[in-house]
PDB file of C-alpha atoms in Angstrom:
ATOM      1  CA  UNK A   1     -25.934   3.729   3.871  1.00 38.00           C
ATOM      2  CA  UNK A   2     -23.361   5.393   2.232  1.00 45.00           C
ATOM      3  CA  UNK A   3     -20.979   6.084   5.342  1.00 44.00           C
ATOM      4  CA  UNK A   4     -21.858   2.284   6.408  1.00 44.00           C
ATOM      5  CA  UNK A   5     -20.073   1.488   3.172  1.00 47.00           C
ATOM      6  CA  UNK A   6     -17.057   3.636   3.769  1.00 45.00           C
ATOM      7  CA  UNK A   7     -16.673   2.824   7.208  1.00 42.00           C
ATOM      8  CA  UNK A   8     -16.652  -1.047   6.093  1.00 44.00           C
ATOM      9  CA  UNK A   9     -14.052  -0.665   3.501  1.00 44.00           C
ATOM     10  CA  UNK A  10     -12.166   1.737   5.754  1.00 41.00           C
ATOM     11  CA  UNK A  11     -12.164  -1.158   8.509  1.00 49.00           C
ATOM     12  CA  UNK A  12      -9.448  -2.700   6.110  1.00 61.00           C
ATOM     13  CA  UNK A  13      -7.102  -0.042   6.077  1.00 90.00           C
ATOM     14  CA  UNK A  14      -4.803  -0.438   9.172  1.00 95.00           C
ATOM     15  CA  UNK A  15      -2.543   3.012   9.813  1.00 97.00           C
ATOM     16  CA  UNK A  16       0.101   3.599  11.923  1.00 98.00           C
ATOM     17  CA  UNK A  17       1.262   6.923  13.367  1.00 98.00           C
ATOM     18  CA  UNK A  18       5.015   7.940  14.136  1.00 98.00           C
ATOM     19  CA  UNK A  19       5.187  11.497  15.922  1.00 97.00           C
ATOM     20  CA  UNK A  20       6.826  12.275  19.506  1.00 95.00           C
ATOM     21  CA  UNK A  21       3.985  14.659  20.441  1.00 95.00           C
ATOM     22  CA  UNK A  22       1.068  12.822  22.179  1.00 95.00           C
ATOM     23  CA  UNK A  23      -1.335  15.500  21.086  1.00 95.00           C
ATOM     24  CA  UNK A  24      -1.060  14.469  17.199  1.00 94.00           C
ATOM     25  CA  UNK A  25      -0.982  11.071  18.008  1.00 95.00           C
ATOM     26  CA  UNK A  26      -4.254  11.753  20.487  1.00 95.00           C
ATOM     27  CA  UNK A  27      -5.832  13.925  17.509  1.00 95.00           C
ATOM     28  CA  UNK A  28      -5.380  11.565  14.297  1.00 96.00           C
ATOM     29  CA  UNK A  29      -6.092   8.736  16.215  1.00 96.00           C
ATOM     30  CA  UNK A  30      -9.201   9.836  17.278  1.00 95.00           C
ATOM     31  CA  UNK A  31     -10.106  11.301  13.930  1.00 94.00           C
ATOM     32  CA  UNK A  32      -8.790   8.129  11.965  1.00 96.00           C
ATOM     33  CA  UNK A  33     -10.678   5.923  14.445  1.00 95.00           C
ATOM     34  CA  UNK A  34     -13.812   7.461  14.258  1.00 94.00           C
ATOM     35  CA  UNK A  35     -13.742   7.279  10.359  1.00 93.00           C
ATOM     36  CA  UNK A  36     -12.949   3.353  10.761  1.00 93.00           C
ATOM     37  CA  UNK A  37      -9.780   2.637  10.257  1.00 95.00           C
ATOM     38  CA  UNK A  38      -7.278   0.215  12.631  1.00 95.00           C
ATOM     39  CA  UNK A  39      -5.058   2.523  14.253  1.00 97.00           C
ATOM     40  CA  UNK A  40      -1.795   2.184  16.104  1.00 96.00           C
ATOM     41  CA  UNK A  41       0.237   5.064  17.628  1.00 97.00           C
ATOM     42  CA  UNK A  42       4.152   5.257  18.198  1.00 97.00           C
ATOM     43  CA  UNK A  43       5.879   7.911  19.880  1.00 96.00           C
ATOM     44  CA  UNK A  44       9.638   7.138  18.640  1.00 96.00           C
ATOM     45  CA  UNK A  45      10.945   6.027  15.486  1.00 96.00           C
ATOM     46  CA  UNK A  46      12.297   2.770  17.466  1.00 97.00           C
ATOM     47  CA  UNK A  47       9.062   2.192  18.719  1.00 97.00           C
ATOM     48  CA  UNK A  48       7.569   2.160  15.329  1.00 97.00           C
ATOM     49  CA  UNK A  49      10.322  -0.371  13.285  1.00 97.00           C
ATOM     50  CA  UNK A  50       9.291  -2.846  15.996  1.00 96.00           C
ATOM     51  CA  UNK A  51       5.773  -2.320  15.422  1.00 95.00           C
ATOM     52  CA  UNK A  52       5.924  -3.173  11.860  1.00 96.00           C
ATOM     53  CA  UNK A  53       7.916  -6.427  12.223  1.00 93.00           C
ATOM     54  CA  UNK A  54       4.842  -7.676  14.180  1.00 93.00           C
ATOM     55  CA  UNK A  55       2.011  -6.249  11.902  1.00 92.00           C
ATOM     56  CA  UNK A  56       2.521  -4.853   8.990  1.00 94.00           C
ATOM     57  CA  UNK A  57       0.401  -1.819   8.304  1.00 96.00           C
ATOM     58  CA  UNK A  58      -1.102  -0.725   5.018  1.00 95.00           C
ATOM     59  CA  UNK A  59      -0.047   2.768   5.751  1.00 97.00           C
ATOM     60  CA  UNK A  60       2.070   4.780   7.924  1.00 98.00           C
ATOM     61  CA  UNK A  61       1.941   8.902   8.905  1.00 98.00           C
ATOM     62  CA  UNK A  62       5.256   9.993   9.675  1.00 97.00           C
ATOM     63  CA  UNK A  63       6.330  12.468  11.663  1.00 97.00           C
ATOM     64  CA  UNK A  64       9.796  14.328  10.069  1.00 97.00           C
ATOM     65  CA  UNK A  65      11.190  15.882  12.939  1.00 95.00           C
ATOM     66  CA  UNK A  66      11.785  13.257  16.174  1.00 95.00           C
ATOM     67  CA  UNK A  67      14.387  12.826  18.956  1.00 93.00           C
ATOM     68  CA  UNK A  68      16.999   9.996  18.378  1.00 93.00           C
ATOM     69  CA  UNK A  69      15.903   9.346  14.622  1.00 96.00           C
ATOM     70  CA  UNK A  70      13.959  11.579  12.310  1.00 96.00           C
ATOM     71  CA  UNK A  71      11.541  10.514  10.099  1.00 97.00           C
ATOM     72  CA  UNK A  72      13.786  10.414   6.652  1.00 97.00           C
ATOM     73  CA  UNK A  73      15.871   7.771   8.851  1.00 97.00           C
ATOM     74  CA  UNK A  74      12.802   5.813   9.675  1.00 97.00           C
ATOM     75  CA  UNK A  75      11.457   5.919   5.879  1.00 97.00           C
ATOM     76  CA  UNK A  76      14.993   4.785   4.726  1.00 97.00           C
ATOM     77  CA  UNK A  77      15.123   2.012   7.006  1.00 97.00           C
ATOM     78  CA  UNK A  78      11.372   0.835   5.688  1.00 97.00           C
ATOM     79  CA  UNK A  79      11.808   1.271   2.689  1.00 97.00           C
ATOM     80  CA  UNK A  80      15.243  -1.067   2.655  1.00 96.00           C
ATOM     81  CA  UNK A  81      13.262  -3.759   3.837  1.00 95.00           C
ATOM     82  CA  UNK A  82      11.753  -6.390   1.830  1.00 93.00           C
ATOM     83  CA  UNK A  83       8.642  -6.799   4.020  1.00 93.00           C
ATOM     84  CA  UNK A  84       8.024  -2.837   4.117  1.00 96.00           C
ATOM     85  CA  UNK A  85       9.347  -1.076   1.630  1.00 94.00           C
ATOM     86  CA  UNK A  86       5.755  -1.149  -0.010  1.00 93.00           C
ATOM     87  CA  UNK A  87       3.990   0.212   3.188  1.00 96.00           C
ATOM     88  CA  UNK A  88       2.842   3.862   1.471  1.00 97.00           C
ATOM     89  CA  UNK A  89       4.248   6.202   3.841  1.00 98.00           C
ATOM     90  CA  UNK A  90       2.590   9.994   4.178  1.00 98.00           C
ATOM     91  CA  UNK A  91       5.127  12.453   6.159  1.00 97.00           C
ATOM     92  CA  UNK A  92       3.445  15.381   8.408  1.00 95.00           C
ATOM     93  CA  UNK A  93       5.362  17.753   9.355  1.00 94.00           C
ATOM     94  CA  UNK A  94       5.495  21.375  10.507  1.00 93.00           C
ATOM     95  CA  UNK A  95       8.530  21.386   8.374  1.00 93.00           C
ATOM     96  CA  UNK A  96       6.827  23.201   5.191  1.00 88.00           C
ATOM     97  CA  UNK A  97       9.863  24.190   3.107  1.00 94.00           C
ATOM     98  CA  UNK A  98      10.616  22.596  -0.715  1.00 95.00           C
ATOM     99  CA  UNK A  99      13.709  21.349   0.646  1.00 96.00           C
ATOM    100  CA  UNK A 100      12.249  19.509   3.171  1.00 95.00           C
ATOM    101  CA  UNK A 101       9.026  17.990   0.971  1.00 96.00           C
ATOM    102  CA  UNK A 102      11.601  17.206  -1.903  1.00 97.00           C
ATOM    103  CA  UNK A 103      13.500  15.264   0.774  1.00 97.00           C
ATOM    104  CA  UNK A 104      10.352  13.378   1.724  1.00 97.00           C
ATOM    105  CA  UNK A 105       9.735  12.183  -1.382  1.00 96.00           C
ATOM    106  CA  UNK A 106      13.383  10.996  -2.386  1.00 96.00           C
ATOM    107  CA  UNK A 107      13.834   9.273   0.808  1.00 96.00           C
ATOM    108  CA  UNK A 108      10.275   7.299  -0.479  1.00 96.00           C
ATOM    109  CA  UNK A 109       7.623   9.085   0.628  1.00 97.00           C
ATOM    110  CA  UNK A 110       3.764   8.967  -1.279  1.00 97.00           C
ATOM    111  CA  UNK A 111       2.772  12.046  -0.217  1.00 96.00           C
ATOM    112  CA  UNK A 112       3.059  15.391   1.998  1.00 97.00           C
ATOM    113  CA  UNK A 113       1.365  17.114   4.735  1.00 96.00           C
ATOM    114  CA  UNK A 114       1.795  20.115   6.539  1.00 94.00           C
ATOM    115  CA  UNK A 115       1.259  21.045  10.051  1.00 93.00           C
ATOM    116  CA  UNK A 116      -1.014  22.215  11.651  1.00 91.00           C
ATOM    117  CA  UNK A 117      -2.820  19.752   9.133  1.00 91.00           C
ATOM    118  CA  UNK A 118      -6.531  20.384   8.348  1.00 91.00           C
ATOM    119  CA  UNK A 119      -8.309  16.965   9.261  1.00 92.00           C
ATOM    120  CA  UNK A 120     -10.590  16.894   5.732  1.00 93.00           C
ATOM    121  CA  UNK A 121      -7.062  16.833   4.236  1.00 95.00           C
ATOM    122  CA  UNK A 122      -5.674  14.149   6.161  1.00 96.00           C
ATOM    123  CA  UNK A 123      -8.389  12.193   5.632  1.00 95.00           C
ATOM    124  CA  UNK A 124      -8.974  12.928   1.994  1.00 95.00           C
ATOM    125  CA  UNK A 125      -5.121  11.830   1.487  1.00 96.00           C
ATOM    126  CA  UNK A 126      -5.150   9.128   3.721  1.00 97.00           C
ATOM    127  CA  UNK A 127      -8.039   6.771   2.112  1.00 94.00           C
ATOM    128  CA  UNK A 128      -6.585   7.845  -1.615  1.00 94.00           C
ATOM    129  CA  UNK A 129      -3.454   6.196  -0.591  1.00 95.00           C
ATOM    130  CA  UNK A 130      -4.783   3.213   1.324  1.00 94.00           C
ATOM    131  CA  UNK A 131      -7.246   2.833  -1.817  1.00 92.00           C
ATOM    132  CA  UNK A 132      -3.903   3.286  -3.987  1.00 93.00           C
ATOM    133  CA  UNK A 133      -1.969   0.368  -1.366  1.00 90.00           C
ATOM    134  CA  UNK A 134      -5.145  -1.568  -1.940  1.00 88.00           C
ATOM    135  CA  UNK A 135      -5.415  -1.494  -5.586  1.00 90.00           C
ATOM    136  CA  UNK A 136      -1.803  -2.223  -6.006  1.00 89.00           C
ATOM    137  CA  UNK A 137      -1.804  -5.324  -3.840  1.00 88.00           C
ATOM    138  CA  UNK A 138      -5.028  -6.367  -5.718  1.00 91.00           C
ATOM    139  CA  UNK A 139      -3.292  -5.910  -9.234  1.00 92.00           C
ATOM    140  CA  UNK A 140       0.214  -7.845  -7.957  1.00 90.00           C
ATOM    141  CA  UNK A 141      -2.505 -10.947  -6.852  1.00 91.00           C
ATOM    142  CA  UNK A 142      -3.525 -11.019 -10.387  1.00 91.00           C
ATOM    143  CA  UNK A 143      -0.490 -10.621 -12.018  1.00 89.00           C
ATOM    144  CA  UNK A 144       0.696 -13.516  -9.579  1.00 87.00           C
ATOM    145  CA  UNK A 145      -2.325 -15.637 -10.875  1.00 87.00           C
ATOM    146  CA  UNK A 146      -1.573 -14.645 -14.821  1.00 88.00           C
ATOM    147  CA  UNK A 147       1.876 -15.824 -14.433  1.00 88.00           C
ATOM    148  CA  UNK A 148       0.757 -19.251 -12.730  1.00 87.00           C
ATOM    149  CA  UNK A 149      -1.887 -19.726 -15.826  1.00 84.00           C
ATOM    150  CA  UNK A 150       0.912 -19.083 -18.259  1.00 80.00           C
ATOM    151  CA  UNK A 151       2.796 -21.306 -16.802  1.00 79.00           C
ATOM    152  CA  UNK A 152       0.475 -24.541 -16.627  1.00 77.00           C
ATOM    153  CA  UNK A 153      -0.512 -23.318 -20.238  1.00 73.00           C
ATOM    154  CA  UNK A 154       3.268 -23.957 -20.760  1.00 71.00           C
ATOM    155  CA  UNK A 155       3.069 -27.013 -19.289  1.00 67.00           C
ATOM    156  CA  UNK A 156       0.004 -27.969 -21.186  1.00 64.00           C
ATOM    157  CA  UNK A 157       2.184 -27.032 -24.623  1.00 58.00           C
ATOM    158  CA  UNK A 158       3.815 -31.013 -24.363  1.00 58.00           C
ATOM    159  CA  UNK A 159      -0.074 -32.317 -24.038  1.00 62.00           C
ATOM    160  CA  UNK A 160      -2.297 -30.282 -26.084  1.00 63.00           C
ATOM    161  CA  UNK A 161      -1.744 -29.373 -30.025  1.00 71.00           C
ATOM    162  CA  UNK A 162      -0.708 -25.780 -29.318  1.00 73.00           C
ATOM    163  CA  UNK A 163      -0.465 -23.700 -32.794  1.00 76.00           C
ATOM    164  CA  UNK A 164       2.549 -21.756 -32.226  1.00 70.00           C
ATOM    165  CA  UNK A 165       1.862 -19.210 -34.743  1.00 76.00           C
ATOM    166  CA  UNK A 166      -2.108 -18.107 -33.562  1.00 79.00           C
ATOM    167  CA  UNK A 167      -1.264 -19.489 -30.350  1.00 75.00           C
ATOM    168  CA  UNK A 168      -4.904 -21.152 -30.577  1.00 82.00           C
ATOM    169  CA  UNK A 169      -5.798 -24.919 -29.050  1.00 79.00           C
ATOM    170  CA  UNK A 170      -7.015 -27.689 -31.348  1.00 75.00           C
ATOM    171  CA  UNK A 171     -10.106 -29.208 -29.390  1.00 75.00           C
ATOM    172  CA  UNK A 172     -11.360 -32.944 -29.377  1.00 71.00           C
ATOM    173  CA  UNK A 173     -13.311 -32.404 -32.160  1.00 78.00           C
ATOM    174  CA  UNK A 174     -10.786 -30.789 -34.382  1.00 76.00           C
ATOM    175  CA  UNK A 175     -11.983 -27.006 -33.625  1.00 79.00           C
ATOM    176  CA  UNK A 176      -9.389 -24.661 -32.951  1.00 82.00           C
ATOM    177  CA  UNK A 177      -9.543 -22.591 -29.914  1.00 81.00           C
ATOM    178  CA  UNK A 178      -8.133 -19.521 -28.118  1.00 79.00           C
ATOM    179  CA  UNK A 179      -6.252 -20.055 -25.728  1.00 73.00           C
ATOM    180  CA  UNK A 180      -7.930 -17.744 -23.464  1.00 75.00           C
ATOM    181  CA  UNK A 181     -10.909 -20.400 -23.455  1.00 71.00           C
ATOM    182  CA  UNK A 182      -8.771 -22.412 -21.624  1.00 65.00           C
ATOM    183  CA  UNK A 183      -7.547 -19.794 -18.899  1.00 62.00           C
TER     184      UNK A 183
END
């Protein structure tokens, strides 16, 4: 029961994976798949910009070190973009020096693996950071909602006796109230 229960709150997490070597891209699909996640390939860094602007994914594995544009130049371009520069991106890489995991992370990367990449690892990393994407979208919903409740409580102000001090509401029957109540 317990994988059932992964697997169905996996089956939200939609990944897509940038590398030019149709081996990794055969290998974490298959791997990602199985553990039920929505996965898309790309073999370019062109291919996978277009991607995005058609379905947004909630996290993308990243490949550093591809013909025509690398990896850093694919983050950058994500991450300057309105629509995507939220998408948690994981580089993976054979690249394994400081330098080059530094780099990752400036350019806007979440997080860092190396190749040949053990698959617990990937996986381990993976659903902490589409947990992390979930969370986060989860908390900006509220935040969205608390700011639309302020802001009819603000418009309530004019209509209800509001105690500006306490910040309390004076009911029909002369009780006074927090405000909360009324959220």
């Amino acid at each position: 029961m317990m994988e059932t229960d992964k697997a169905k709150k996996n089956k939200e997490g939609s990944i897509l994976i940038v590398d030019d070597t149709p081996e990794n891209l055969t290998v974490l699909r298959q791997i990602l798949t199985e553990k039920g996640f929505r996965v898309r390939p790309a073999i370019s860094g062109e291919i996978a910009l277009k991607t995005v602007q058609t379905d947004i994914p909630d996290l993308i594995l990243l490949d550093i070190v591809m013909p025509n544009m690398d990896g850093y130049e694919v983050c950058r371009k994500l991450k300057a973009e309105k629509q995507t520069r939220n998408i948690p991106i994981i580089f993976i890489s054979a690249l394994n020096e400081l330098e080059d995991k530094v780099k990752a992370f400036a350019e806007g990367g979440v997080d860092y693996i190396t190749k040949p990449f053990q698959i617990t690892e990937v996986l381990a990393r993976v659903t902490t950071h589409i947990s992390l994407h979930s969370l986060q979208k989860c908390l900006e919903k509220k935040n969205t909602d608390l700011q639309k409740a302020i802001d009819e409580v603000k418009q309530l102000r004019g209509f209800l006796p509001i105690c500006a001090s306490c910040k309390s509401i004076r009911d029909d029957k002369g009780y006074w109230e927090r405000i909360e109540t009324y959220i």
